[in-house]
mmCIF file of C-alpha atoms in Angstrom:
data_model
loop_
_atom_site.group_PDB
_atom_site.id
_atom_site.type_symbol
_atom_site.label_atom_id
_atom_site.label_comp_id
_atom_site.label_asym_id
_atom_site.label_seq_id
_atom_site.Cartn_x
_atom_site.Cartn_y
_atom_site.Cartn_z
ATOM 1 C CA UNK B 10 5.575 5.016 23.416
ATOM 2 C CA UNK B 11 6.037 2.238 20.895
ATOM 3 C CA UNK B 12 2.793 2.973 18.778
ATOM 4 C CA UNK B 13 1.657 3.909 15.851
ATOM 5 C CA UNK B 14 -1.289 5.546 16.011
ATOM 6 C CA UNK B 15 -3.903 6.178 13.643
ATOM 7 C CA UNK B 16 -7.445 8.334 13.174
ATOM 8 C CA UNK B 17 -10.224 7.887 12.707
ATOM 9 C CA UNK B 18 -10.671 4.205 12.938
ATOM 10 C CA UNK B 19 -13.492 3.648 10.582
ATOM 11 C CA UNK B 20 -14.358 6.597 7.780
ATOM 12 C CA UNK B 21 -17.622 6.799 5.948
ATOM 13 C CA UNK B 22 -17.705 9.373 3.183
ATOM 14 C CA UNK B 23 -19.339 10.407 -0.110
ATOM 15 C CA UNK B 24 -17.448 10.793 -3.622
ATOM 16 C CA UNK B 25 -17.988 14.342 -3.182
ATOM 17 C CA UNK B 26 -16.506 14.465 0.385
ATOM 18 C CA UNK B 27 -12.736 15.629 1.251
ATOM 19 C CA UNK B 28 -12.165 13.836 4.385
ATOM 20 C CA UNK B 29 -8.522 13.262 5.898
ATOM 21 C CA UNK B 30 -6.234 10.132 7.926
ATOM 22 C CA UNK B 31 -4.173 10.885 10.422
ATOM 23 C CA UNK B 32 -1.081 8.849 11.372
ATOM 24 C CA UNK B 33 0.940 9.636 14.617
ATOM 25 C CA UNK B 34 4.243 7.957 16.083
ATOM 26 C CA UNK B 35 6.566 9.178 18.909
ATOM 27 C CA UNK B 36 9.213 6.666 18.657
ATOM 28 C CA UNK B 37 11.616 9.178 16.476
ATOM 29 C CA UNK B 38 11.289 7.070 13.394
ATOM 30 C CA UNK B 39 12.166 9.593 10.477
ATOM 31 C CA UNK B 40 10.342 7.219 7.820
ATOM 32 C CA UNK B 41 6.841 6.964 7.230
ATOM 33 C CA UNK B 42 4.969 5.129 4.859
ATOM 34 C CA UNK B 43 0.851 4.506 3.731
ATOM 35 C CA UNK B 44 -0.513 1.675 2.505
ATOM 36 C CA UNK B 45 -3.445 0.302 1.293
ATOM 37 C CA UNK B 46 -5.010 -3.353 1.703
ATOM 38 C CA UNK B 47 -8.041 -4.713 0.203
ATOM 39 C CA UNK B 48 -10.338 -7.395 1.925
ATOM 40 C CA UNK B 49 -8.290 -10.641 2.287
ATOM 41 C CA UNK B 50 -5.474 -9.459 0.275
ATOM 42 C CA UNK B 51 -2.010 -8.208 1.493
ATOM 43 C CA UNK B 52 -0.730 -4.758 2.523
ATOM 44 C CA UNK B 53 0.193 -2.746 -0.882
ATOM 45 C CA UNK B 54 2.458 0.410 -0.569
ATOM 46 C CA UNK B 55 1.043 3.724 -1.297
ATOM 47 C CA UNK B 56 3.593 6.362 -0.320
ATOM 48 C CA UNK B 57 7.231 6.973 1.867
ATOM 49 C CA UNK B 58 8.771 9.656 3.615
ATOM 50 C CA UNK B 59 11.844 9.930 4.498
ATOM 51 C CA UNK B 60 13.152 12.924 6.690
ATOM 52 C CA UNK B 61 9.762 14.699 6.226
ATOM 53 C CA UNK B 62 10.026 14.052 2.244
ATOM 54 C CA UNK B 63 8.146 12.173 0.087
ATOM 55 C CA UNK B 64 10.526 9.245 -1.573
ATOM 56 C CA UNK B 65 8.210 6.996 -3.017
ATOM 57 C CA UNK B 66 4.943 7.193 -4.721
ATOM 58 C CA UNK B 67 3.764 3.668 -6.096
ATOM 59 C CA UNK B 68 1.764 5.685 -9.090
ATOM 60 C CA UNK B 69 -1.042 6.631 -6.642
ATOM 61 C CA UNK B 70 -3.956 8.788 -7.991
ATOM 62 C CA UNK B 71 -4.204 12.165 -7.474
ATOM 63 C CA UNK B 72 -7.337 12.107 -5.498
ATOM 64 C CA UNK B 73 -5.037 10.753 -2.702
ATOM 65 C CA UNK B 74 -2.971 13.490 -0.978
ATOM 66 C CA UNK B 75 0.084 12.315 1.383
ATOM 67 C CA UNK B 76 1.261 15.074 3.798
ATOM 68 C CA UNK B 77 3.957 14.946 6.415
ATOM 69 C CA UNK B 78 3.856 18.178 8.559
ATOM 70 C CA UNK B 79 6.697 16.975 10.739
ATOM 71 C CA UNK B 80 8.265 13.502 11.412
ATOM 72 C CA UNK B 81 5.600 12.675 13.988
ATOM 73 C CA UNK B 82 2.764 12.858 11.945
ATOM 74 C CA UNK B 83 1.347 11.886 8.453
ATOM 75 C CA UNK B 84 -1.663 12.548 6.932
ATOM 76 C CA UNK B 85 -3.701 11.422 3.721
ATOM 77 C CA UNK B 86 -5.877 13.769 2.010
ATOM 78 C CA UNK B 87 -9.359 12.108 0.248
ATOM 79 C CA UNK B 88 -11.356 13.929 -2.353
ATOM 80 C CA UNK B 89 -13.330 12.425 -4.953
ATOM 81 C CA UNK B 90 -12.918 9.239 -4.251
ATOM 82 C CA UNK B 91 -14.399 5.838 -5.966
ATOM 83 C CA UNK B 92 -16.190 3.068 -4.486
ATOM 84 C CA UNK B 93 -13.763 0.889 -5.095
ATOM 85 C CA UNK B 94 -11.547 3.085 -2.982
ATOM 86 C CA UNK B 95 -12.797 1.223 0.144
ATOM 87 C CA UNK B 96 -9.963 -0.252 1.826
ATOM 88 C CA UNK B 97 -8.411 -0.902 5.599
ATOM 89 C CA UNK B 98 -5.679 2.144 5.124
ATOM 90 C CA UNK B 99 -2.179 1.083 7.393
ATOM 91 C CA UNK B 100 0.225 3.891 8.425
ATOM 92 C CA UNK B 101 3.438 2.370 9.607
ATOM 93 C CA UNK B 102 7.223 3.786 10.819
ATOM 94 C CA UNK B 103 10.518 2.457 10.481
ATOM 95 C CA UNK B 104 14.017 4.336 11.712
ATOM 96 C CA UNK B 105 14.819 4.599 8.203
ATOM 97 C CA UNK B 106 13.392 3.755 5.394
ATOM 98 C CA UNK B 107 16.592 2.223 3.077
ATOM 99 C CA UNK B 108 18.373 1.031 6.276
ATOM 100 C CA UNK B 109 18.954 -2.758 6.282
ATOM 101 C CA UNK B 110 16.993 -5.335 7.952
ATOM 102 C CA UNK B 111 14.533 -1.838 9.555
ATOM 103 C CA UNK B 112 11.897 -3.270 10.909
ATOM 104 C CA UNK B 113 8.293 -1.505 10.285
ATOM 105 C CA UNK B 114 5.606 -0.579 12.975
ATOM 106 C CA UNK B 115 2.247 -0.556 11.662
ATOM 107 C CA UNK B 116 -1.237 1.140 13.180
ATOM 108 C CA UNK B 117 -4.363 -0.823 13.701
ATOM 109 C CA UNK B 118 -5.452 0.792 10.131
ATOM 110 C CA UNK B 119 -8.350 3.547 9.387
ATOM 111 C CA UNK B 120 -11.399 1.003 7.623
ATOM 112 C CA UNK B 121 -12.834 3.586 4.383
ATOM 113 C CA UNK B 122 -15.919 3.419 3.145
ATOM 114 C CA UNK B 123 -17.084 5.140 0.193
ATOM 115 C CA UNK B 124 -20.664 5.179 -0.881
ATOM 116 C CA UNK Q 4 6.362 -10.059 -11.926
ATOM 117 C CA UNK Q 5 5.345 -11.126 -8.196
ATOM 118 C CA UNK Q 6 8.181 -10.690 -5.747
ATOM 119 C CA UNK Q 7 7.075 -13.103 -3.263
ATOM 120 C CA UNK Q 8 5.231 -16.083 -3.336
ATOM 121 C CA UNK Q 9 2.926 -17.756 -0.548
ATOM 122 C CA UNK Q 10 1.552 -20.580 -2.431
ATOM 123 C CA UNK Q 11 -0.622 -21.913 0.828
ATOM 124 C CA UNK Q 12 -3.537 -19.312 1.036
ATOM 125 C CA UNK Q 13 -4.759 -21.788 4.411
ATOM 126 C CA UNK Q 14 -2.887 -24.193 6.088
ATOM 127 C CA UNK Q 15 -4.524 -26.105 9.214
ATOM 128 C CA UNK Q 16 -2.412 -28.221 11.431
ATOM 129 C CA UNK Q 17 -3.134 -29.664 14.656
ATOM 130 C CA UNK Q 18 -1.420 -28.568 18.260
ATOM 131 C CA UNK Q 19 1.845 -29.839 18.682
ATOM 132 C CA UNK Q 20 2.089 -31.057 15.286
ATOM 133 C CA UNK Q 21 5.277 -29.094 13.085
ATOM 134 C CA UNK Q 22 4.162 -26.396 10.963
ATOM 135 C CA UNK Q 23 5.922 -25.143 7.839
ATOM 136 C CA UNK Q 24 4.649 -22.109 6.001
ATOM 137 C CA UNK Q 25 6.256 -21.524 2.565
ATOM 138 C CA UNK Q 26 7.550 -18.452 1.103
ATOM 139 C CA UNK Q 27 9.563 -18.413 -2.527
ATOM 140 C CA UNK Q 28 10.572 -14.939 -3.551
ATOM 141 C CA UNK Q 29 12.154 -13.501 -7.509
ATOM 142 C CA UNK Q 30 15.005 -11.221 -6.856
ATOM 143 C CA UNK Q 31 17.889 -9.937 -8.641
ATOM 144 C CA UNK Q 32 19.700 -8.551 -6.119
ATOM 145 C CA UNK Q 33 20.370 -9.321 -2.050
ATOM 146 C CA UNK Q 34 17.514 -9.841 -0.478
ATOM 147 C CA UNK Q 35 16.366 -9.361 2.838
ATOM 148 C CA UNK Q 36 13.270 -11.163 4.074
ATOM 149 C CA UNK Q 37 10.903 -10.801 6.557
ATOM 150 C CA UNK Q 38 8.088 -12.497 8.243
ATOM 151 C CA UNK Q 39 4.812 -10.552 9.514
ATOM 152 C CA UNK Q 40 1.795 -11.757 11.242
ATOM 153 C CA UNK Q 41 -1.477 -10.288 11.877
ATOM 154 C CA UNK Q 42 -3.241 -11.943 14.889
ATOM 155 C CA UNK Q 43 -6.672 -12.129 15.361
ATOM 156 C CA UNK Q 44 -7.929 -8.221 16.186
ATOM 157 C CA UNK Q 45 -4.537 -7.228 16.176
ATOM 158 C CA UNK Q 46 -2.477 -5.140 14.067
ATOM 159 C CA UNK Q 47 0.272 -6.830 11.788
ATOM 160 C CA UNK Q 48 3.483 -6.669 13.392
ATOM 161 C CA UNK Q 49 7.022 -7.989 12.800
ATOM 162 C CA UNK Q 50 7.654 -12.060 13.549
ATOM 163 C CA UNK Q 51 11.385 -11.846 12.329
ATOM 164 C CA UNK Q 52 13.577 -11.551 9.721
ATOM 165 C CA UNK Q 53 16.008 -13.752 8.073
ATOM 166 C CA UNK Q 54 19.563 -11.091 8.514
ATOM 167 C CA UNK Q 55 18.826 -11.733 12.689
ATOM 168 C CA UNK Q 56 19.261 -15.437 12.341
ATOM 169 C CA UNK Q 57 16.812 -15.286 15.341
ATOM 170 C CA UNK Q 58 14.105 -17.733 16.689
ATOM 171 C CA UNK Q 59 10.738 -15.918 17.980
ATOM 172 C CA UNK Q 60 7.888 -17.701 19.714
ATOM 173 C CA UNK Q 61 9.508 -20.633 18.365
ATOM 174 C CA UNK Q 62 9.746 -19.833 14.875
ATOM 175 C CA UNK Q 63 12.627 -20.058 12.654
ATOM 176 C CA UNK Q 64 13.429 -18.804 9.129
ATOM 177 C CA UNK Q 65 15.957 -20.056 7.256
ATOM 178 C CA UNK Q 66 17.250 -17.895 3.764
ATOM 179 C CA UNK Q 67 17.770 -20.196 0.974
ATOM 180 C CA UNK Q 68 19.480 -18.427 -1.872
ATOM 181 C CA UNK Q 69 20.154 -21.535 -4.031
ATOM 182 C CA UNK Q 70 16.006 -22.085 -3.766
ATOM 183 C CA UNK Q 71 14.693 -18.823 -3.172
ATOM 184 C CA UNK Q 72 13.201 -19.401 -0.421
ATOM 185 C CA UNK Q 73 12.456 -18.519 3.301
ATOM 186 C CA UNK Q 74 9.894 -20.655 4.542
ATOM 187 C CA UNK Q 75 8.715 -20.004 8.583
ATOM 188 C CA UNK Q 76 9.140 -23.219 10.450
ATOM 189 C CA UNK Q 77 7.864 -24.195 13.965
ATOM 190 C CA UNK Q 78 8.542 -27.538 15.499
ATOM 191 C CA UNK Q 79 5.497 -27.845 17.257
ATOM 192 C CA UNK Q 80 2.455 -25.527 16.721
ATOM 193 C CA UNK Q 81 0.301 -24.065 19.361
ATOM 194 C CA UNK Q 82 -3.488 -22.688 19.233
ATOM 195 C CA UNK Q 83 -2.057 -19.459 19.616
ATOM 196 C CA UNK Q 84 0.019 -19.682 16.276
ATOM 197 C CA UNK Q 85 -3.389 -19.194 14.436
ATOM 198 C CA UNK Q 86 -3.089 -16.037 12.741
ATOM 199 C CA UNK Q 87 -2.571 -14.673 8.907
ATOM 200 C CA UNK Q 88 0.990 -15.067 8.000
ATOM 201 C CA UNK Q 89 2.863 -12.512 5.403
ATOM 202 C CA UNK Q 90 6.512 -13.183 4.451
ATOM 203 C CA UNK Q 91 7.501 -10.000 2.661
ATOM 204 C CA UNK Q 92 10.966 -8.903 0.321
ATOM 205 C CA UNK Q 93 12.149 -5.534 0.670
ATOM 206 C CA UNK Q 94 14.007 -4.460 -2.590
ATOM 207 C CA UNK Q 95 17.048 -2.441 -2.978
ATOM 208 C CA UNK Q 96 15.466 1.237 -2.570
ATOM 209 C CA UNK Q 97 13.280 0.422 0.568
ATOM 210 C CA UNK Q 98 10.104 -0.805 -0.938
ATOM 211 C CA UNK Q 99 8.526 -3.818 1.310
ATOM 212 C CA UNK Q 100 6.410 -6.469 -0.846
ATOM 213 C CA UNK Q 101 4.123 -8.835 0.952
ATOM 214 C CA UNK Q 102 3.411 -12.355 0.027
ATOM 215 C CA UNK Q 103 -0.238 -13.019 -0.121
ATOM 216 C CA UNK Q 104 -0.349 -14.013 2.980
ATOM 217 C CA UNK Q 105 -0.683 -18.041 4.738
ATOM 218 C CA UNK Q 106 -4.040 -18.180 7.136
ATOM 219 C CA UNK Q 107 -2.992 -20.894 9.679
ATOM 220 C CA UNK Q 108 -5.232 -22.579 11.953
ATOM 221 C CA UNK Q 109 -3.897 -24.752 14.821
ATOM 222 C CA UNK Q 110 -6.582 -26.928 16.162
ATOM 223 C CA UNK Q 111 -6.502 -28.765 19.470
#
């Protein structure tokens, strides 16, 4: 299994809603990243785990919750989210994350509404 | 201050004509670069990248330090080249920047 895979594909929600992404790999990669990319614009980096830890968080808001309940799977926690919160979210994988030249495996994306 | 630098937001060629997509990137330290496409419907995925040396559906990246740059060649473009093109800089502590990305359009 070479995929990354991610659910749901497309999310509708309310600001008041708490909804969740799920991100799923079975290739043994031990780092796992989100990120976030806008209409016509490139991928930007949200969050990395490494070994089941959080390494990086690109000064995300609080309303967005990274979780990593073992190194197959990732999730992302919503509540209270904005409008302009809308965005195709990417889950990807690597081997390692500070490794050179690792080469990153990306899902097809969850596409978020918010109304 | 922007990592990478696509300064071709669309580039149309025509089949079998050579395509060259630019990519200039601002780094202090060594770089590695990578190229990603994102076909149509398809999720973005890995072209190559520049420590390989290697050549992948016919494209080849070269790593210019002196110019900063790592622009994706092909020496003659097909319809299935058409496709968004990223080139992307990871830095030091494992953060990957994309480029803003290169729409190309091969016409036949």
């Amino acid at each position: 299994d070479t995929e990354v895979t991610q659910t749901p594909k497309h999310l509708v929600m309310g600001m008041t809603n708490k909804k969740s992404l799920k991100c799923e790999q079975h290739m043994g990669h031990r780092a796992m990243y989100w990120y976030k990319q806008k209409a016509k614009k490139p991928p930007e980096l949200m969050f990395v785990y490494s070994y089941e830890k959080l390494s990086i968080n690109e000064s995300v808001p609080s309303r967005f919750s990274p979780e990593c309940p073992n190194s197959s799977l990732l999730n992302l926690h919503l509540h209270a989210l904005q409008p302009e919160d809308s965005a195709l979210y990417l889950c990807a994988s690597s081997q390692e994350w500070v490794a050179t030249n690792e080469k990153l495996f990306f899902g097809s994306g969850t596409q978020l509404s918010v109304l | 201050a922007q990592r990478v630098t696509q300064p071709e937001k669309l580039l149309s060629v025509f089949k079998g004509a050579p395509v060259e997509l630019k990519c200039n990137y601002s780094y202090s330290g060594s770089p590695e670069l990578f190229w990603y496409v994102q076909y149509s419907r398809q999720r973005l995925q890995l072209l190559l990248r520049h420590i390989s040396r290697e050549s992948i559906k016919g494209f080849t990246a070269d790593l210019n330090k002196g110019e900063t740059s790592f622009h994706l060649k092909k020496p003659f473009a097909q319809e299935e080249d058409s496709a968004m093109y990223y080139c992307a800089l990871k830095e030091s502590y494992g953060k990957l920047t994309f480029g803003q990305g290169t729409i190309l359009t091969v016409h036949p």
